[in-house]
JSON list of C-alpha atoms in Angstrom, two decimals:
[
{"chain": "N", "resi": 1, "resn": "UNK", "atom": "CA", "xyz": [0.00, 0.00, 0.00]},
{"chain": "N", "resi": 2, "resn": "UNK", "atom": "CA", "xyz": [1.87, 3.32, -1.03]},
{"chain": "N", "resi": 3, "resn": "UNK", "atom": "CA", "xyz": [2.20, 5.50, 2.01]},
{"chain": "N", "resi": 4, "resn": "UNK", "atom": "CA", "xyz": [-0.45, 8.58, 1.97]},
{"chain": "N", "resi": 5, "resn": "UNK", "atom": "CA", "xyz": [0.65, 12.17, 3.00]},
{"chain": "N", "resi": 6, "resn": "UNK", "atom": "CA", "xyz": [-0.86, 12.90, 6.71]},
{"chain": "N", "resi": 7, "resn": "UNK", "atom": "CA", "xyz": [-0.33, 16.36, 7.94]},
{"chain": "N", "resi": 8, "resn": "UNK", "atom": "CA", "xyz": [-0.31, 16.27, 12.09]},
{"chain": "N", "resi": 9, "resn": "UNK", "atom": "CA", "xyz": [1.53, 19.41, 12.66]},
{"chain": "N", "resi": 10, "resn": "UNK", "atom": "CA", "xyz": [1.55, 20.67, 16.23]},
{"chain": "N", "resi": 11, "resn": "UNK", "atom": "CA", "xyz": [0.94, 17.12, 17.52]},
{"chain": "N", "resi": 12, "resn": "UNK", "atom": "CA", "xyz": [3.05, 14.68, 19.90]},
{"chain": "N", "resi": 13, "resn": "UNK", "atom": "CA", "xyz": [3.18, 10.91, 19.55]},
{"chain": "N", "resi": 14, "resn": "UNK", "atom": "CA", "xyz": [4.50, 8.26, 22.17]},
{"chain": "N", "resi": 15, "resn": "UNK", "atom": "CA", "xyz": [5.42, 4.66, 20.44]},
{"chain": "N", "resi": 16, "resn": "UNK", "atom": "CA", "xyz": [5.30, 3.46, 16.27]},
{"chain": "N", "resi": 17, "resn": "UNK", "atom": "CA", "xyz": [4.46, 6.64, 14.15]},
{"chain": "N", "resi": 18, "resn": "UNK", "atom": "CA", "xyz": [4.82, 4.06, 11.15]},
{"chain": "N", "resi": 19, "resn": "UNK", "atom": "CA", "xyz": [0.83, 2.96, 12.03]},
{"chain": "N", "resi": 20, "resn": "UNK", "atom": "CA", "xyz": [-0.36, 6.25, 10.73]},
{"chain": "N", "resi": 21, "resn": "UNK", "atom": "CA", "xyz": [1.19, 4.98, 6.97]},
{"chain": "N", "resi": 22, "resn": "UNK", "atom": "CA", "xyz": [0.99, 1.11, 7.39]},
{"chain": "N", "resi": 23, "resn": "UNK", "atom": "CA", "xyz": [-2.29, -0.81, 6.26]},
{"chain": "N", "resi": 24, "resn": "UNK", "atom": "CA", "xyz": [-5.93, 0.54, 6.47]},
{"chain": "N", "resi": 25, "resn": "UNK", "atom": "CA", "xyz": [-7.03, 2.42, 9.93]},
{"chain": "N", "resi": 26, "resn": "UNK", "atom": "CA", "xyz": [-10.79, 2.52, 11.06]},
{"chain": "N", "resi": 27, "resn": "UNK", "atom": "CA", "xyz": [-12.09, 4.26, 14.33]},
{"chain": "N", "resi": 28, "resn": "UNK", "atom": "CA", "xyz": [-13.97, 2.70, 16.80]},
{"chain": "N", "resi": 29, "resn": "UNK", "atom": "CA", "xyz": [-15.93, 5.21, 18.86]},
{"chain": "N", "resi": 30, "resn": "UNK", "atom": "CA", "xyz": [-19.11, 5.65, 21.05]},
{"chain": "N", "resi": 31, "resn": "UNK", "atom": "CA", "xyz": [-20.89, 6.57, 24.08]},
{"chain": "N", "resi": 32, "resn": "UNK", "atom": "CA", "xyz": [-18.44, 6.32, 27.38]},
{"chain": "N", "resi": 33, "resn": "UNK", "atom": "CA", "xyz": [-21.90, 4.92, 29.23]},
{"chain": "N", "resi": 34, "resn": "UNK", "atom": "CA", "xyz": [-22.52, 1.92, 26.74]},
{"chain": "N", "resi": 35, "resn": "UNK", "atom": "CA", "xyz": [-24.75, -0.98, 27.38]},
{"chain": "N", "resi": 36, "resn": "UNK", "atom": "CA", "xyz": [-22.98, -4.85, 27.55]},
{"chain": "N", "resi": 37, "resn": "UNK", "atom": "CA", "xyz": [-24.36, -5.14, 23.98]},
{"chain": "N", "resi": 38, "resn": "UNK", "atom": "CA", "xyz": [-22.79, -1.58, 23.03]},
{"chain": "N", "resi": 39, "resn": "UNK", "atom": "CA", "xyz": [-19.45, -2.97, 24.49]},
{"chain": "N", "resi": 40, "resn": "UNK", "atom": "CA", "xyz": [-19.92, -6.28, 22.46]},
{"chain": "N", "resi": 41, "resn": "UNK", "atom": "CA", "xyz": [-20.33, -4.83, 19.06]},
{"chain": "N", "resi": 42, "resn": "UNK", "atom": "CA", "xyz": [-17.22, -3.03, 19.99]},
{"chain": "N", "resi": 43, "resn": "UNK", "atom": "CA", "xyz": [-15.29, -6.35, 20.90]},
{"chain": "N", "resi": 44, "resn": "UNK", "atom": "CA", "xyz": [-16.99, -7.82, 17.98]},
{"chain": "N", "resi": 45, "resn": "UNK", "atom": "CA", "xyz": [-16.08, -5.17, 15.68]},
{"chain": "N", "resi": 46, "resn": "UNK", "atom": "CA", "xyz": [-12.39, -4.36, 16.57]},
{"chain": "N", "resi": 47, "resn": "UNK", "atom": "CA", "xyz": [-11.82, -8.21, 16.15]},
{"chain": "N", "resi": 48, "resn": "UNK", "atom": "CA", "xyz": [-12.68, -8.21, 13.00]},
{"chain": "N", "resi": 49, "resn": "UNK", "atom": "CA", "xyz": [-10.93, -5.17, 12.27]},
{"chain": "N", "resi": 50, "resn": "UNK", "atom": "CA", "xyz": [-7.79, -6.88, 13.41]},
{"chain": "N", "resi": 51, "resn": "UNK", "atom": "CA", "xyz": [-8.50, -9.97, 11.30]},
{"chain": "N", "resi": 52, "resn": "UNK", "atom": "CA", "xyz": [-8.61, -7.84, 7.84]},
{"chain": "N", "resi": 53, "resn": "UNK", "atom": "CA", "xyz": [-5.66, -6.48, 8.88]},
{"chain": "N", "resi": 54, "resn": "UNK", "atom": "CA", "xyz": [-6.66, -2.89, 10.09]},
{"chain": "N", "resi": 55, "resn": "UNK", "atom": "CA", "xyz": [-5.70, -0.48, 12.95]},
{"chain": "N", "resi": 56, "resn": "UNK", "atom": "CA", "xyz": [-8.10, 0.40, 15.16]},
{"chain": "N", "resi": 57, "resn": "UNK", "atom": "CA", "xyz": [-7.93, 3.95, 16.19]},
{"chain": "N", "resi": 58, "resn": "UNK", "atom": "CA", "xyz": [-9.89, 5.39, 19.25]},
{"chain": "N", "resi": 59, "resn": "UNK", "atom": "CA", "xyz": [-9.99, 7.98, 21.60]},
{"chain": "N", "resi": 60, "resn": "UNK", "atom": "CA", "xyz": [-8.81, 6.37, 24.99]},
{"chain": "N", "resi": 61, "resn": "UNK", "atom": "CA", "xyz": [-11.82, 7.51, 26.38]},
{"chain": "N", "resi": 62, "resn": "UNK", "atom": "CA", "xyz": [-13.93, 4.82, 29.30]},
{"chain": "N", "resi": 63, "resn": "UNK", "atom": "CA", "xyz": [-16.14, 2.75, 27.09]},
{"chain": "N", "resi": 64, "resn": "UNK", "atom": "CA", "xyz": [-16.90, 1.88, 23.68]},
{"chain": "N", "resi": 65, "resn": "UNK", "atom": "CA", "xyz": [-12.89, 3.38, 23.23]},
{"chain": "N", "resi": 66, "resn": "UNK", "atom": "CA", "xyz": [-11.19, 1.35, 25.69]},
{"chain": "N", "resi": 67, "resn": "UNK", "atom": "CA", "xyz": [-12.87, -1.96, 24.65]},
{"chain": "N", "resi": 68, "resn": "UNK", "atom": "CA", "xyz": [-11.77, -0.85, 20.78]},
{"chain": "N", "resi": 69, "resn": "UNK", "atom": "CA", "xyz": [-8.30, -0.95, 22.16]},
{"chain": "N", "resi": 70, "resn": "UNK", "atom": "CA", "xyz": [-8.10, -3.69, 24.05]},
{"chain": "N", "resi": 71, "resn": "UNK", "atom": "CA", "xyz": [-9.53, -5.99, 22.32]},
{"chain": "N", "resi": 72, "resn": "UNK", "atom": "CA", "xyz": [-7.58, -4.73, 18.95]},
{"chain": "N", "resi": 73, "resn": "UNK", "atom": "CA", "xyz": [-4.19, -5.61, 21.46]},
{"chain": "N", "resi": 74, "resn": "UNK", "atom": "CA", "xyz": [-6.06, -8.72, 22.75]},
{"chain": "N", "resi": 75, "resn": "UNK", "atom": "CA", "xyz": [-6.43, -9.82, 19.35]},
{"chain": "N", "resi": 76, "resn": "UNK", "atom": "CA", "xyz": [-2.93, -8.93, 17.64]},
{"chain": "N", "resi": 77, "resn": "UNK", "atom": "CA", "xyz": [-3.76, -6.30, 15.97]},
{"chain": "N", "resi": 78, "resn": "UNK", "atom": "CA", "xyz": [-2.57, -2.58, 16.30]},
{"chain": "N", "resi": 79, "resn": "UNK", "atom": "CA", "xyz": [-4.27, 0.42, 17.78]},
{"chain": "N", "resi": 80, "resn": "UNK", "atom": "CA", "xyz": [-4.07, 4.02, 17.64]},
{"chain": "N", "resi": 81, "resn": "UNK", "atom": "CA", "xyz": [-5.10, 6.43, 20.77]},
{"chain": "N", "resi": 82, "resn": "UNK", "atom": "CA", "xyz": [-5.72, 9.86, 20.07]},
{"chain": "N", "resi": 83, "resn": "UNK", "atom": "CA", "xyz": [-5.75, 12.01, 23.26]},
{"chain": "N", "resi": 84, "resn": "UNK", "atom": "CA", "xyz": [-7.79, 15.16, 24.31]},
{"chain": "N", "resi": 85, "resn": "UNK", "atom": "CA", "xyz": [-5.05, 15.20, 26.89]},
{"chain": "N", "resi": 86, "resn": "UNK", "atom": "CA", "xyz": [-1.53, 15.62, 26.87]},
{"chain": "N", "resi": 87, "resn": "UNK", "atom": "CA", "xyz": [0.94, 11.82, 26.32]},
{"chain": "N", "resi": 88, "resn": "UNK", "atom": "CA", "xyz": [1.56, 11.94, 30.07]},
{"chain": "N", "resi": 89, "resn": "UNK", "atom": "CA", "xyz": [-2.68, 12.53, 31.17]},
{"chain": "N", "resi": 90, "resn": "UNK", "atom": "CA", "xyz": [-4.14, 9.43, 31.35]},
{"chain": "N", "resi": 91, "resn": "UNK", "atom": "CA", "xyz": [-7.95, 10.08, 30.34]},
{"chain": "N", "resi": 92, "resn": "UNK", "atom": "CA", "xyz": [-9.39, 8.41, 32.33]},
{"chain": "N", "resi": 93, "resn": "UNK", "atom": "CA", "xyz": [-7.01, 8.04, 35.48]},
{"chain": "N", "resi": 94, "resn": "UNK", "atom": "CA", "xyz": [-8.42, 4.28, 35.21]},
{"chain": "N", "resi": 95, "resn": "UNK", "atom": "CA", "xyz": [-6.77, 4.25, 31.44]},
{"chain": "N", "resi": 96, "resn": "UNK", "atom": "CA", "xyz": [-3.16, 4.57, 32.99]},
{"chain": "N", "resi": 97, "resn": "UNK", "atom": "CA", "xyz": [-2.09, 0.92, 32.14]},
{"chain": "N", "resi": 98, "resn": "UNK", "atom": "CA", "xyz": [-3.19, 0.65, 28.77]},
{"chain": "N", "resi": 99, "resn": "UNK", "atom": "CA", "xyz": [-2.04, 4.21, 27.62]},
{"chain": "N", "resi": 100, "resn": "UNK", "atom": "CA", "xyz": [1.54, 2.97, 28.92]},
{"chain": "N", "resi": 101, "resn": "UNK", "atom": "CA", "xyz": [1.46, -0.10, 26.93]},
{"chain": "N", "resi": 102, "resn": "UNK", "atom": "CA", "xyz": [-0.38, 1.53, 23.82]},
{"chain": "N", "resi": 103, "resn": "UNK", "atom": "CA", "xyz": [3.05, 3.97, 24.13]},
{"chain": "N", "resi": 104, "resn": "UNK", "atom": "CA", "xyz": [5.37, 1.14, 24.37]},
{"chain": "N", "resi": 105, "resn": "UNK", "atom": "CA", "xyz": [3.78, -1.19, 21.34]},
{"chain": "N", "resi": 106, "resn": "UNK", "atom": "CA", "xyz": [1.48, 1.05, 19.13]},
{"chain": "N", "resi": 107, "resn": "UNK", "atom": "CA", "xyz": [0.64, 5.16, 18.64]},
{"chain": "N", "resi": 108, "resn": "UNK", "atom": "CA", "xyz": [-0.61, 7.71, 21.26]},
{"chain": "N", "resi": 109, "resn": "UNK", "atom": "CA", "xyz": [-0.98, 11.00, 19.92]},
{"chain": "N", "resi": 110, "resn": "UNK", "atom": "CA", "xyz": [-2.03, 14.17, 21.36]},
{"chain": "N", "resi": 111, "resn": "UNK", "atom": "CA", "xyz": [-2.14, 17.78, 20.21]},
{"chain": "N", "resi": 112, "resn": "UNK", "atom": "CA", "xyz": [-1.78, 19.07, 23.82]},
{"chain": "N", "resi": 113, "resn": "UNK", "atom": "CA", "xyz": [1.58, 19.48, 25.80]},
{"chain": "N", "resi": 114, "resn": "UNK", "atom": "CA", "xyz": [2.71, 18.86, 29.19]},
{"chain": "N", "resi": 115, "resn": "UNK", "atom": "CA", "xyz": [0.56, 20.58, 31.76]},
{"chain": "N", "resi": 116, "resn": "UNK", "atom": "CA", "xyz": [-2.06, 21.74, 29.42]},
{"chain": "N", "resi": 117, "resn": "UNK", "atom": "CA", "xyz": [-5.17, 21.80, 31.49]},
{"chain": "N", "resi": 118, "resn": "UNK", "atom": "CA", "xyz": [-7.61, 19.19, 30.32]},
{"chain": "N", "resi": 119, "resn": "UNK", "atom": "CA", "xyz": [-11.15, 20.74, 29.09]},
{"chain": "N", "resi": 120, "resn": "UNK", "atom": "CA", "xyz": [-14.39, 19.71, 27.20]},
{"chain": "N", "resi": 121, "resn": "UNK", "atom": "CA", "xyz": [-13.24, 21.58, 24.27]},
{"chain": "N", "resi": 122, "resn": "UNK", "atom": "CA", "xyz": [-9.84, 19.49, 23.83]},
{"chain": "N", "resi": 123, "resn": "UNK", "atom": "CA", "xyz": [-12.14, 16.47, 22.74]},
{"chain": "N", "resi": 124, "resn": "UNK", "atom": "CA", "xyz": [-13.90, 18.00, 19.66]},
{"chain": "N", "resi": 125, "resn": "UNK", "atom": "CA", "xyz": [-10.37, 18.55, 18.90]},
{"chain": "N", "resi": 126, "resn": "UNK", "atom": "CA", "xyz": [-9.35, 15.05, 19.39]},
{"chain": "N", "resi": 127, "resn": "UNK", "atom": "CA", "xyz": [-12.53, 13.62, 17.56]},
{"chain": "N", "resi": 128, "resn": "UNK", "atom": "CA", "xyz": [-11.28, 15.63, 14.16]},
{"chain": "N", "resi": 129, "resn": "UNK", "atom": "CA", "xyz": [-7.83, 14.15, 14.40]},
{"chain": "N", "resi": 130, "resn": "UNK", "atom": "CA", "xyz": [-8.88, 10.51, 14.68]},
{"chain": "N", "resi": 131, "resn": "UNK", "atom": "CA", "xyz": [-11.06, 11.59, 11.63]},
{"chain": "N", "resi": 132, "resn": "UNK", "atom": "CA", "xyz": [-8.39, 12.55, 9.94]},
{"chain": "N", "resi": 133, "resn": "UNK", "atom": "CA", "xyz": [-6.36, 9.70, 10.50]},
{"chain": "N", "resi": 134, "resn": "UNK", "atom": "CA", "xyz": [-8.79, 7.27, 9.79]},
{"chain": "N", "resi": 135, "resn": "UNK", "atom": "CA", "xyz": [-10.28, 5.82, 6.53]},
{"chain": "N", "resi": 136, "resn": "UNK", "atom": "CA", "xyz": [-13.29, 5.37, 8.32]},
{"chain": "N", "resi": 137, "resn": "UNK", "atom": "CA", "xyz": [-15.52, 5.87, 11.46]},
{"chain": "N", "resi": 138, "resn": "UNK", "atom": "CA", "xyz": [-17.88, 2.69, 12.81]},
{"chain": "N", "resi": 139, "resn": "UNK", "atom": "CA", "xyz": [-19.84, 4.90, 15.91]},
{"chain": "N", "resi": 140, "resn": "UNK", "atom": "CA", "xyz": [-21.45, 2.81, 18.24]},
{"chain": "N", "resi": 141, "resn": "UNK", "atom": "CA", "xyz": [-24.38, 3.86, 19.72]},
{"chain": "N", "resi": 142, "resn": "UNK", "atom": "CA", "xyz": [-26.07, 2.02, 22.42]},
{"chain": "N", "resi": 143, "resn": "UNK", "atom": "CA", "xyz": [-26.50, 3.62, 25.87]},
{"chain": "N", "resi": 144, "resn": "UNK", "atom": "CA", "xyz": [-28.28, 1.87, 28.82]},
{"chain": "N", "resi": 145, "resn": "UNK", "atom": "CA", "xyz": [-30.67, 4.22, 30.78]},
{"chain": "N", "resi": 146, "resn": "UNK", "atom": "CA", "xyz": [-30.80, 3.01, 34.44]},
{"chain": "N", "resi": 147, "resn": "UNK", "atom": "CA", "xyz": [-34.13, 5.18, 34.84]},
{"chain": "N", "resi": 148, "resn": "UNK", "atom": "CA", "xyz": [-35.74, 3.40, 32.01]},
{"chain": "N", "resi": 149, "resn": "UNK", "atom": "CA", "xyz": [-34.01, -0.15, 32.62]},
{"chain": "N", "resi": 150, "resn": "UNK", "atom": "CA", "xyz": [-33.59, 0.16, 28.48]},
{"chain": "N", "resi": 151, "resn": "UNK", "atom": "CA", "xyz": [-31.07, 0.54, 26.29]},
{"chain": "N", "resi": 152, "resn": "UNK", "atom": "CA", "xyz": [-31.76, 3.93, 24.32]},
{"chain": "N", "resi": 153, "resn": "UNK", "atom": "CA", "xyz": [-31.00, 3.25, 20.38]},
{"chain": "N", "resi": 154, "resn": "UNK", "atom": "CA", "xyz": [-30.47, 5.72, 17.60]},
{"chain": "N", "resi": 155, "resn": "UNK", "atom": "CA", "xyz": [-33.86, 6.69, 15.44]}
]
């Protein structure tokens, strides 16, 4: 596959920056407050991500993102995690493990440096760089609502 021009100026990467010009990359996002079947069709679907041979590129965040990446490591496959924080902020603090080995073995990347304050507005940021990154976006959207006991599906 010939390699395709990415422009990621102004942006910091911990581990392989290779994966952003190797093979096909697809992200895997969704609601942070997914349902057990919302967090299955993301196992389902990052396995068979990895089993065409394609990166799976999320955003770190609790959820629909960390199962993407997981299971894409799980599986043998490669994953991309773009931040809304800086490399060294895990987001969320319960993310600290798997940032560390997605640093070690794949791609972090973050347009944020050291001791830039995390805020709502980093993430819209975050969401146009996996975009950008990506050949294409699978959104998962399948929220549980405790009030209702039901899981609250798209129209």
């Amino acid at each position: 596959m010939p390699k395709r021009s990415i422009s990621l100026k102004n942006c910091f990467f911990g581990g392989d920056e290779d994966l952003l010009y190797e093979k096909r990359r697809v992200s895997v996002v969704g609601s942070r407050a997914s349902s057990k079947e919302g967090l299955q069709r993301a196992k389902i679907i990052s396995k068979t991500l990895v089993k065409h041979d394609i990166i799976v590129v999320s955003g770190l965040a609790k959820g629909i993102d960390t199962m993407a990446h997981q299971t894409a490591i799980d599986s043998g496959g490669k994953t991309i995690a773009v931040l809304g924080t800086p490399l060294n902020v895990p987001y969320p603090k319960e993310n600290a493990t798997l940032l560390e080995k997605i640093k070690k073995e794949h791609l972090a990347i973050s347009q944020f440096l050291e001791g830039f304050p995390t805020q709502p507005k980093n993430f819209p940021i975050r969401n146009r760089t996996m975009a950008l990154i990506s050949d294409a976006t699978i959104i998962i959207i399948m929220v549980y609502n405790a009030e209702q006991d039901s899981i609250i599906l798209p129209n």
